[in-house]
Amino acid sequence: SYEGLIELITYEARVRAVCSSVTTTTPPIIFTTKQTPVVVDSEHSFTDGFEGERCNWELVNGDLTNKWTFGTAANNGGEKALYISNNEGASNAYTINSSTMVYATKIFTMEKGAYYFEYDWRANGEVVSSGTPYDYLRVALMPANTTLIAGTSAPSVPSGDFYNNLPSGWIALDGGGQLSQSTDWVNYSGAVNIPTAGNYKVVFAWRNDNSQGTQPPAAIDNFSVIKLPCILPTELAAYAMFTTAELSWTELGYASQWNLQWKETGASEWNTISNLDETSYSLIDLTTNTTYEFRVQPNCTDDYWSDTHSFTTYCEVYDITKQTTIMEDFENDVFPPDCWE
């Protein structure tokens, strides 16, 4: 045995008999060291700005053209980042007609509880007129024993609509859907609850098909994870009517009061309601046919909120006895039109 090796490095070893008359050696044994799990708990957090001499993430690229790499072709502060490249890191660009499914992962040892993840991302890719994405980035947490294979078809590409749904046992760290259509850096932050202590992998997954696309592909910078002092509310739900909505959430422990924030989707400012004693709240005087979102914060943490939950109020009921006409010519590009199902 030999100690002091570096993780994720490929080594060669060979043996020669200690004999003055023997000069030949065995054929080399080639092996790659495994990744060492990083502990994140109440006393240990983790931050990676990708500024080191080497990338300490496992890159599952296979022999594909478009690969996860590490270098200076992209960054959001500092000099380096983790990104997709088709030329060994010289540029943050991808070959559009070369199908790809590749992963960058890191293993963390985590306790049961709530964890707050943050990173900066950029990815353009391709979304067709129907709204279906074909080139995109996904970020998730998954069991550490999950085997990932780079490739262009199953089992490399998860089954189903991977752009909206993750395989069983994976936890979304991207808001629940694909990340794409941004040439500017975007900050993501959100908290998730870890139900069982153990080892988990953070995975950055890039997928592109072999048709259309726009540069640049995925890039990641300034990744961090910390353990929160208490578990955040889950199972946010809303029962919306025309101008009202009944909001609710599930408390998993510790908190006795909650702060609630809500706003119309797209608005910059949140409305805040503080020190709620119940795990529900009624909103009134909303606008019909309008999408809103809300989030909840327990009183055991001042800085972190649950993921947001969106809901849409009902369309206005038209009273034909009081209105002279209703006209819809179905010429809009969006079908069905608003307030039609």
mmCIF file of C-alpha atoms in Angstrom:
data_model
loop_
_atom_site.group_PDB
_atom_site.id
_atom_site.type_symbol
_atom_site.label_atom_id
_atom_site.label_comp_id
_atom_site.label_asym_id
_atom_site.label_seq_id
_atom_site.Cartn_x
_atom_site.Cartn_y
_atom_site.Cartn_z
ATOM 1 C CA SER A 1 0.000 0.000 0.000
ATOM 2 C CA TYR A 2 1.071 3.580 -0.573
ATOM 3 C CA GLU A 3 -0.280 6.730 1.046
ATOM 4 C CA GLY A 4 -0.123 10.345 -0.036
ATOM 5 C CA LEU A 5 -1.696 9.969 -3.487
ATOM 6 C CA ILE A 6 -3.853 12.761 -4.929
ATOM 7 C CA GLU A 7 -7.546 12.178 -5.613
ATOM 8 C CA LEU A 8 -8.757 11.851 -9.218
ATOM 9 C CA ILE A 9 -5.243 11.333 -10.582
ATOM 10 C CA THR A 10 -4.279 8.432 -12.868
ATOM 11 C CA TYR A 11 -1.143 6.584 -11.804
ATOM 12 C CA GLU A 12 0.978 3.750 -13.174
ATOM 13 C CA ALA A 13 2.733 1.128 -11.053
ATOM 14 C CA ARG A 14 5.109 -1.648 -12.068
ATOM 15 C CA VAL A 15 7.226 -4.221 -10.264
ATOM 16 C CA ARG A 16 10.762 -5.527 -10.738
ATOM 17 C CA ALA A 17 12.400 -8.288 -8.757
ATOM 18 C CA VAL A 18 15.273 -7.210 -6.507
ATOM 19 C CA CYS A 19 17.796 -9.325 -8.336
ATOM 20 C CA SER A 20 21.044 -8.131 -9.907
ATOM 21 C CA SER A 21 20.529 -10.278 -12.971
ATOM 22 C CA VAL A 22 16.908 -9.152 -13.639
ATOM 23 C CA THR A 23 16.253 -5.777 -15.286
ATOM 24 C CA THR A 24 12.778 -6.294 -16.766
ATOM 25 C CA THR A 25 9.608 -5.151 -15.048
ATOM 26 C CA THR A 26 5.999 -6.218 -15.117
ATOM 27 C CA PRO A 27 3.607 -4.417 -17.478
ATOM 28 C CA PRO A 28 2.332 -1.235 -15.772
ATOM 29 C CA ILE A 29 -0.842 -1.340 -13.725
ATOM 30 C CA ILE A 30 -2.876 1.792 -14.445
ATOM 31 C CA PHE A 31 -5.380 3.079 -11.876
ATOM 32 C CA THR A 32 -7.178 6.298 -10.973
ATOM 33 C CA THR A 33 -7.698 7.354 -7.365
ATOM 34 C CA LYS A 34 -11.243 7.935 -6.206
ATOM 35 C CA GLN A 35 -12.713 11.211 -5.026
ATOM 36 C CA THR A 36 -12.564 11.931 -1.297
ATOM 37 C CA PRO A 37 -15.985 12.973 0.093
ATOM 38 C CA VAL A 38 -16.121 16.523 1.477
ATOM 39 C CA VAL A 39 -17.810 16.846 4.862
ATOM 40 C CA VAL A 40 -20.434 19.588 5.099
ATOM 41 C CA ASP A 41 -22.093 19.902 8.494
ATOM 42 C CA SER A 42 -22.798 22.469 11.210
ATOM 43 C CA GLU A 43 -19.084 23.235 11.490
ATOM 44 C CA HIS A 44 -17.901 22.769 7.901
ATOM 45 C CA SER A 45 -19.035 24.519 4.714
ATOM 46 C CA PHE A 46 -17.643 24.227 1.187
ATOM 47 C CA THR A 47 -16.793 26.854 -1.435
ATOM 48 C CA ASP A 48 -15.156 26.412 -4.831
ATOM 49 C CA GLY A 49 -14.338 29.276 -7.165
ATOM 50 C CA PHE A 50 -12.356 26.896 -9.415
ATOM 51 C CA GLU A 51 -9.212 28.983 -9.012
ATOM 52 C CA GLY A 52 -6.850 26.143 -8.071
ATOM 53 C CA GLU A 53 -4.152 24.448 -10.090
ATOM 54 C CA ARG A 54 -6.414 21.505 -10.870
ATOM 55 C CA CYS A 55 -10.105 20.680 -10.936
ATOM 56 C CA ASN A 56 -11.179 18.619 -7.941
ATOM 57 C CA TRP A 57 -14.452 17.530 -9.583
ATOM 58 C CA GLU A 58 -14.836 14.205 -11.340
ATOM 59 C CA LEU A 59 -15.464 14.853 -15.029
ATOM 60 C CA VAL A 60 -17.479 12.105 -16.720
ATOM 61 C CA ASN A 61 -16.771 12.918 -20.377
ATOM 62 C CA GLY A 62 -16.047 9.603 -22.069
ATOM 63 C CA ASP A 63 -14.634 10.158 -25.550
ATOM 64 C CA LEU A 64 -17.189 12.790 -26.583
ATOM 65 C CA THR A 65 -16.292 15.996 -28.404
ATOM 66 C CA ASN A 66 -18.017 18.367 -25.991
ATOM 67 C CA LYS A 67 -16.546 17.900 -22.513
ATOM 68 C CA TRP A 68 -16.606 19.383 -19.051
ATOM 69 C CA THR A 69 -13.262 21.045 -18.448
ATOM 70 C CA PHE A 70 -11.598 23.599 -16.217
ATOM 71 C CA GLY A 71 -9.676 26.684 -17.221
ATOM 72 C CA THR A 72 -9.618 30.368 -18.095
ATOM 73 C CA ALA A 73 -11.980 30.494 -21.091
ATOM 74 C CA ALA A 74 -14.891 31.518 -18.824
ATOM 75 C CA ASN A 75 -15.295 32.994 -15.353
ATOM 76 C CA ASN A 76 -17.575 35.153 -13.241
ATOM 77 C CA GLY A 77 -14.872 36.726 -11.123
ATOM 78 C CA GLY A 78 -11.355 35.440 -10.674
ATOM 79 C CA GLU A 79 -9.707 33.767 -13.635
ATOM 80 C CA LYS A 80 -11.189 30.274 -13.962
ATOM 81 C CA ALA A 81 -14.421 28.318 -14.042
ATOM 82 C CA LEU A 82 -15.858 24.878 -14.853
ATOM 83 C CA TYR A 83 -17.285 24.777 -18.375
ATOM 84 C CA ILE A 84 -18.105 22.822 -21.518
ATOM 85 C CA SER A 85 -15.469 22.948 -24.247
ATOM 86 C CA ASN A 86 -14.912 21.264 -27.608
ATOM 87 C CA ASN A 87 -11.189 22.073 -27.742
ATOM 88 C CA GLU A 88 -9.724 20.887 -24.430
ATOM 89 C CA GLY A 89 -10.604 24.081 -22.578
ATOM 90 C CA ALA A 90 -9.263 26.668 -25.015
ATOM 91 C CA SER A 91 -12.771 28.111 -25.385
ATOM 92 C CA ASN A 92 -16.199 27.801 -23.765
ATOM 93 C CA ALA A 93 -17.823 26.540 -26.962
ATOM 94 C CA TYR A 94 -19.467 23.357 -28.219
ATOM 95 C CA THR A 95 -19.780 21.490 -31.488
ATOM 96 C CA ILE A 96 -23.493 21.810 -32.159
ATOM 97 C CA ASN A 97 -23.887 18.741 -34.373
ATOM 98 C CA SER A 98 -22.098 16.413 -31.920
ATOM 99 C CA SER A 99 -24.575 14.808 -29.492
ATOM 100 C CA THR A 100 -23.502 15.003 -25.855
ATOM 101 C CA MET A 101 -24.455 13.860 -22.350
ATOM 102 C CA VAL A 102 -21.642 14.606 -19.875
ATOM 103 C CA TYR A 103 -21.400 15.156 -16.138
ATOM 104 C CA ALA A 104 -19.238 16.923 -13.546
ATOM 105 C CA THR A 105 -19.674 15.603 -9.999
ATOM 106 C CA LYS A 106 -18.415 16.010 -6.455
ATOM 107 C CA ILE A 107 -19.184 13.839 -3.403
ATOM 108 C CA PHE A 108 -20.296 15.337 -0.091
ATOM 109 C CA THR A 109 -20.879 13.690 3.280
ATOM 110 C CA MET A 110 -24.000 15.322 4.702
ATOM 111 C CA GLU A 111 -26.061 15.053 7.847
ATOM 112 C CA LYS A 112 -29.836 14.975 7.885
ATOM 113 C CA GLY A 113 -31.092 18.550 7.665
ATOM 114 C CA ALA A 114 -31.377 21.593 5.428
ATOM 115 C CA TYR A 115 -28.586 22.708 3.086
ATOM 116 C CA TYR A 116 -28.226 25.913 1.106
ATOM 117 C CA PHE A 117 -26.630 25.708 -2.353
ATOM 118 C CA GLU A 118 -25.436 28.609 -4.456
ATOM 119 C CA TYR A 119 -23.601 28.910 -7.788
ATOM 120 C CA ASP A 120 -23.336 31.103 -10.887
ATOM 121 C CA TRP A 121 -24.278 29.610 -14.246
ATOM 122 C CA ARG A 122 -24.343 30.527 -17.906
ATOM 123 C CA ALA A 123 -25.715 28.460 -20.801
ATOM 124 C CA ASN A 124 -27.394 29.352 -24.050
ATOM 125 C CA GLY A 125 -28.110 26.204 -26.062
ATOM 126 C CA GLU A 126 -31.268 25.555 -28.029
ATOM 127 C CA VAL A 127 -34.987 25.850 -27.324
ATOM 128 C CA VAL A 128 -37.331 25.302 -30.255
ATOM 129 C CA SER A 129 -40.542 27.246 -30.868
ATOM 130 C CA SER A 130 -42.639 24.619 -29.078
ATOM 131 C CA GLY A 131 -40.734 25.403 -25.878
ATOM 132 C CA THR A 132 -38.975 22.041 -25.749
ATOM 133 C CA PRO A 133 -35.279 22.429 -24.856
ATOM 134 C CA TYR A 134 -32.667 20.324 -26.631
ATOM 135 C CA ASP A 135 -29.385 21.842 -25.386
ATOM 136 C CA TYR A 136 -29.391 22.630 -21.677
ATOM 137 C CA LEU A 137 -27.821 22.393 -18.229
ATOM 138 C CA ARG A 138 -29.294 20.591 -15.220
ATOM 139 C CA VAL A 139 -28.012 20.620 -11.629
ATOM 140 C CA ALA A 140 -28.994 18.099 -8.974
ATOM 141 C CA LEU A 141 -28.060 16.167 -5.858
ATOM 142 C CA MET A 142 -28.124 12.379 -6.126
ATOM 143 C CA PRO A 143 -27.072 9.310 -4.118
ATOM 144 C CA ALA A 144 -23.288 8.898 -4.230
ATOM 145 C CA ASN A 145 -23.544 5.319 -5.502
ATOM 146 C CA THR A 146 -25.253 6.471 -8.708
ATOM 147 C CA THR A 147 -23.270 5.446 -11.780
ATOM 148 C CA LEU A 148 -23.060 8.023 -14.549
ATOM 149 C CA ILE A 149 -21.951 7.212 -18.092
ATOM 150 C CA ALA A 150 -21.096 9.795 -20.742
ATOM 151 C CA GLY A 151 -22.712 9.115 -24.104
ATOM 152 C CA THR A 152 -25.286 10.052 -26.693
ATOM 153 C CA SER A 153 -28.105 7.595 -25.970
ATOM 154 C CA ALA A 154 -29.539 5.485 -23.148
ATOM 155 C CA PRO A 155 -28.383 4.693 -20.512
ATOM 156 C CA SER A 156 -26.186 7.806 -20.701
ATOM 157 C CA VAL A 157 -29.211 10.039 -21.278
ATOM 158 C CA PRO A 158 -31.776 9.638 -18.463
ATOM 159 C CA SER A 159 -35.132 8.412 -19.697
ATOM 160 C CA GLY A 160 -38.129 10.703 -20.030
ATOM 161 C CA ASP A 161 -38.123 14.476 -20.310
ATOM 162 C CA PHE A 162 -34.885 15.018 -18.409
ATOM 163 C CA TYR A 163 -35.221 18.762 -18.993
ATOM 164 C CA ASN A 164 -38.199 18.873 -16.585
ATOM 165 C CA ASN A 165 -37.998 15.651 -14.564
ATOM 166 C CA LEU A 166 -35.096 14.006 -12.775
ATOM 167 C CA PRO A 167 -34.494 10.289 -12.181
ATOM 168 C CA SER A 168 -35.870 8.808 -8.970
ATOM 169 C CA GLY A 169 -33.812 9.743 -5.920
ATOM 170 C CA TRP A 170 -32.338 12.909 -7.448
ATOM 171 C CA ILE A 171 -33.012 16.297 -5.812
ATOM 172 C CA ALA A 172 -33.167 19.358 -8.080
ATOM 173 C CA LEU A 173 -30.698 22.167 -7.429
ATOM 174 C CA ASP A 174 -31.825 24.286 -10.384
ATOM 175 C CA GLY A 175 -35.398 25.248 -9.568
ATOM 176 C CA GLY A 176 -36.822 22.059 -11.042
ATOM 177 C CA GLY A 177 -36.086 22.502 -14.743
ATOM 178 C CA GLN A 178 -33.442 23.026 -17.392
ATOM 179 C CA LEU A 179 -31.121 26.023 -17.375
ATOM 180 C CA SER A 180 -30.514 27.597 -20.783
ATOM 181 C CA GLN A 181 -31.073 30.651 -22.969
ATOM 182 C CA SER A 182 -28.748 32.962 -21.062
ATOM 183 C CA THR A 183 -25.497 34.427 -22.363
ATOM 184 C CA ASP A 184 -25.143 36.394 -19.114
ATOM 185 C CA TRP A 185 -24.121 34.902 -15.789
ATOM 186 C CA VAL A 186 -27.079 34.076 -13.533
ATOM 187 C CA ASN A 187 -26.943 33.392 -9.801
ATOM 188 C CA TYR A 188 -28.858 30.404 -8.457
ATOM 189 C CA SER A 189 -29.478 29.927 -4.750
ATOM 190 C CA GLY A 190 -31.835 27.580 -2.970
ATOM 191 C CA ALA A 191 -32.213 25.236 -0.047
ATOM 192 C CA VAL A 192 -33.122 21.552 0.057
ATOM 193 C CA ASN A 193 -33.791 19.130 2.868
ATOM 194 C CA ILE A 194 -31.609 16.025 3.126
ATOM 195 C CA PRO A 195 -33.841 13.244 4.487
ATOM 196 C CA THR A 196 -31.095 10.772 5.430
ATOM 197 C CA ALA A 197 -27.477 11.261 6.465
ATOM 198 C CA GLY A 198 -24.928 9.848 4.034
ATOM 199 C CA ASN A 199 -22.889 10.557 0.911
ATOM 200 C CA TYR A 200 -24.405 12.496 -1.971
ATOM 201 C CA LYS A 201 -23.108 13.689 -5.336
ATOM 202 C CA VAL A 202 -23.674 17.149 -6.713
ATOM 203 C CA VAL A 203 -23.942 16.793 -10.479
ATOM 204 C CA PHE A 204 -23.746 19.349 -13.275
ATOM 205 C CA ALA A 205 -25.235 17.685 -16.371
ATOM 206 C CA TRP A 206 -24.889 19.122 -19.882
ATOM 207 C CA ARG A 207 -26.888 17.740 -22.768
ATOM 208 C CA ASN A 208 -27.036 18.793 -26.405
ATOM 209 C CA ASP A 209 -28.489 17.096 -29.453
ATOM 210 C CA ASN A 210 -27.004 17.179 -32.941
ATOM 211 C CA SER A 211 -29.218 19.776 -34.611
ATOM 212 C CA GLN A 212 -29.382 23.502 -33.899
ATOM 213 C CA GLY A 213 -27.827 25.477 -31.063
ATOM 214 C CA THR A 214 -26.360 28.785 -29.977
ATOM 215 C CA GLN A 215 -23.121 29.512 -28.141
ATOM 216 C CA PRO A 216 -22.026 29.378 -25.386
ATOM 217 C CA PRO A 217 -22.732 26.047 -23.693
ATOM 218 C CA ALA A 218 -22.749 25.564 -19.911
ATOM 219 C CA ALA A 219 -20.329 27.201 -17.480
ATOM 220 C CA ILE A 220 -20.309 27.109 -13.661
ATOM 221 C CA ASP A 221 -18.509 29.341 -11.165
ATOM 222 C CA ASN A 222 -18.560 30.217 -7.449
ATOM 223 C CA PHE A 223 -20.195 27.064 -6.107
ATOM 224 C CA SER A 224 -20.906 26.814 -2.364
ATOM 225 C CA VAL A 225 -22.922 24.728 0.097
ATOM 226 C CA ILE A 226 -23.594 25.250 3.803
ATOM 227 C CA LYS A 227 -25.730 23.474 6.391
ATOM 228 C CA LEU A 228 -28.569 25.573 7.779
ATOM 229 C CA PRO A 229 -29.438 25.707 11.494
ATOM 230 C CA CYS A 230 -32.892 24.261 10.913
ATOM 231 C CA ILE A 231 -34.939 22.386 8.343
ATOM 232 C CA LEU A 232 -36.813 24.592 5.894
ATOM 233 C CA PRO A 233 -40.536 24.208 5.220
ATOM 234 C CA THR A 234 -41.472 21.832 2.400
ATOM 235 C CA GLU A 235 -44.562 20.846 0.403
ATOM 236 C CA LEU A 236 -45.575 24.412 -0.350
ATOM 237 C CA ALA A 237 -49.063 24.453 -1.839
ATOM 238 C CA ALA A 238 -51.649 26.976 -2.980
ATOM 239 C CA TYR A 239 -55.375 26.697 -3.616
ATOM 240 C CA ALA A 240 -56.154 29.688 -5.817
ATOM 241 C CA MET A 241 -59.541 31.110 -6.799
ATOM 242 C CA PHE A 242 -60.308 34.342 -8.660
ATOM 243 C CA THR A 243 -58.840 36.979 -6.354
ATOM 244 C CA THR A 244 -57.834 34.827 -3.355
ATOM 245 C CA ALA A 245 -55.404 32.020 -2.573
ATOM 246 C CA GLU A 246 -55.002 29.696 0.404
ATOM 247 C CA LEU A 247 -51.287 29.069 0.985
ATOM 248 C CA SER A 248 -49.889 26.230 3.090
ATOM 249 C CA TRP A 249 -46.616 24.472 3.888
ATOM 250 C CA THR A 250 -45.294 21.595 5.976
ATOM 251 C CA GLU A 251 -43.055 22.181 8.983
ATOM 252 C CA LEU A 252 -40.450 19.490 9.633
ATOM 253 C CA GLY A 253 -39.271 20.658 13.038
ATOM 254 C CA TYR A 254 -37.694 23.428 15.120
ATOM 255 C CA ALA A 255 -39.719 26.441 13.981
ATOM 256 C CA SER A 256 -42.664 27.885 15.886
ATOM 257 C CA GLN A 257 -43.236 30.950 13.701
ATOM 258 C CA TRP A 258 -42.757 31.731 10.018
ATOM 259 C CA ASN A 259 -42.250 34.681 7.717
ATOM 260 C CA LEU A 260 -43.979 34.602 4.342
ATOM 261 C CA GLN A 261 -43.112 36.487 1.172
ATOM 262 C CA TRP A 262 -45.254 36.665 -1.970
ATOM 263 C CA LYS A 263 -45.264 38.604 -5.222
ATOM 264 C CA GLU A 264 -46.518 38.546 -8.774
ATOM 265 C CA THR A 265 -44.145 36.472 -10.910
ATOM 266 C CA GLY A 266 -41.670 38.789 -12.584
ATOM 267 C CA ALA A 267 -41.980 41.537 -9.975
ATOM 268 C CA SER A 268 -38.767 42.654 -8.271
ATOM 269 C CA GLU A 269 -40.131 43.366 -4.784
ATOM 270 C CA TRP A 270 -41.574 40.841 -2.343
ATOM 271 C CA ASN A 271 -44.516 41.477 -0.020
ATOM 272 C CA THR A 272 -43.602 40.274 3.483
ATOM 273 C CA ILE A 273 -45.843 38.966 6.265
ATOM 274 C CA SER A 274 -43.975 38.307 9.509
ATOM 275 C CA ASN A 275 -44.365 36.137 12.604
ATOM 276 C CA LEU A 276 -47.108 33.780 11.465
ATOM 277 C CA ASP A 277 -48.157 31.226 14.083
ATOM 278 C CA GLU A 278 -49.814 28.811 11.631
ATOM 279 C CA THR A 279 -48.508 26.902 8.607
ATOM 280 C CA SER A 280 -51.080 28.516 6.317
ATOM 281 C CA TYR A 281 -52.148 31.960 5.189
ATOM 282 C CA SER A 282 -54.925 33.496 3.038
ATOM 283 C CA LEU A 283 -54.125 36.085 0.390
ATOM 284 C CA ILE A 284 -56.909 38.416 -0.791
ATOM 285 C CA ASP A 285 -57.363 41.172 -3.384
ATOM 286 C CA LEU A 286 -55.298 39.366 -6.012
ATOM 287 C CA THR A 287 -55.697 39.932 -9.743
ATOM 288 C CA THR A 288 -57.548 37.363 -11.864
ATOM 289 C CA ASN A 289 -55.594 35.293 -14.416
ATOM 290 C CA THR A 290 -52.269 36.227 -12.849
ATOM 291 C CA THR A 291 -49.351 34.051 -11.748
ATOM 292 C CA TYR A 292 -47.890 34.606 -8.280
ATOM 293 C CA GLU A 293 -45.191 32.910 -6.226
ATOM 294 C CA PHE A 294 -44.478 32.616 -2.528
ATOM 295 C CA ARG A 295 -41.794 31.328 -0.173
ATOM 296 C CA VAL A 296 -41.536 30.714 3.573
ATOM 297 C CA GLN A 297 -38.843 31.253 6.184
ATOM 298 C CA PRO A 298 -38.792 29.633 9.651
ATOM 299 C CA ASN A 299 -37.935 31.788 12.645
ATOM 300 C CA CYS A 300 -34.788 29.732 13.338
ATOM 301 C CA THR A 301 -32.903 31.323 10.436
ATOM 302 C CA ASP A 302 -32.749 34.928 9.251
ATOM 303 C CA ASP A 303 -31.048 34.545 5.891
ATOM 304 C CA TYR A 304 -32.561 31.589 4.069
ATOM 305 C CA TRP A 305 -35.929 30.851 2.485
ATOM 306 C CA SER A 306 -37.668 27.787 1.141
ATOM 307 C CA ASP A 307 -37.916 27.229 -2.596
ATOM 308 C CA THR A 308 -40.660 29.257 -4.256
ATOM 309 C CA HIS A 309 -44.036 27.838 -5.240
ATOM 310 C CA SER A 310 -46.072 29.318 -8.092
ATOM 311 C CA PHE A 311 -49.840 29.488 -8.561
ATOM 312 C CA THR A 312 -52.218 31.180 -10.986
ATOM 313 C CA THR A 313 -55.545 32.756 -10.108
ATOM 314 C CA TYR A 314 -58.678 31.887 -12.044
ATOM 315 C CA CYS A 315 -59.785 33.900 -15.033
ATOM 316 C CA GLU A 316 -62.566 36.396 -14.551
ATOM 317 C CA VAL A 317 -66.073 35.025 -15.014
ATOM 318 C CA TYR A 318 -67.782 36.843 -17.859
ATOM 319 C CA ASP A 319 -71.404 37.694 -17.234
ATOM 320 C CA ILE A 320 -72.872 37.723 -20.738
ATOM 321 C CA THR A 321 -76.002 39.450 -19.459
ATOM 322 C CA LYS A 322 -73.926 42.505 -18.498
ATOM 323 C CA GLN A 323 -71.327 42.612 -21.282
ATOM 324 C CA THR A 324 -72.202 43.265 -24.881
ATOM 325 C CA THR A 325 -69.698 40.969 -26.606
ATOM 326 C CA ILE A 326 -66.793 38.601 -26.138
ATOM 327 C CA MET A 327 -64.449 38.122 -29.084
ATOM 328 C CA GLU A 328 -61.629 35.604 -29.586
ATOM 329 C CA ASP A 329 -60.333 35.018 -33.129
ATOM 330 C CA PHE A 330 -57.606 32.500 -32.102
ATOM 331 C CA GLU A 331 -54.966 34.354 -34.113
ATOM 332 C CA ASN A 332 -52.515 34.530 -31.223
ATOM 333 C CA ASP A 333 -49.358 32.410 -31.414
ATOM 334 C CA VAL A 334 -50.112 30.982 -27.973
ATOM 335 C CA PHE A 335 -52.674 28.200 -27.909
ATOM 336 C CA PRO A 336 -54.933 27.856 -26.107
ATOM 337 C CA PRO A 337 -55.416 31.587 -25.575
ATOM 338 C CA ASP A 338 -55.595 32.996 -22.069
ATOM 339 C CA CYS A 339 -58.638 31.814 -20.138
ATOM 340 C CA TRP A 340 -59.353 28.935 -22.513
ATOM 341 C CA GLU A 341 -58.609 25.329 -21.636
#
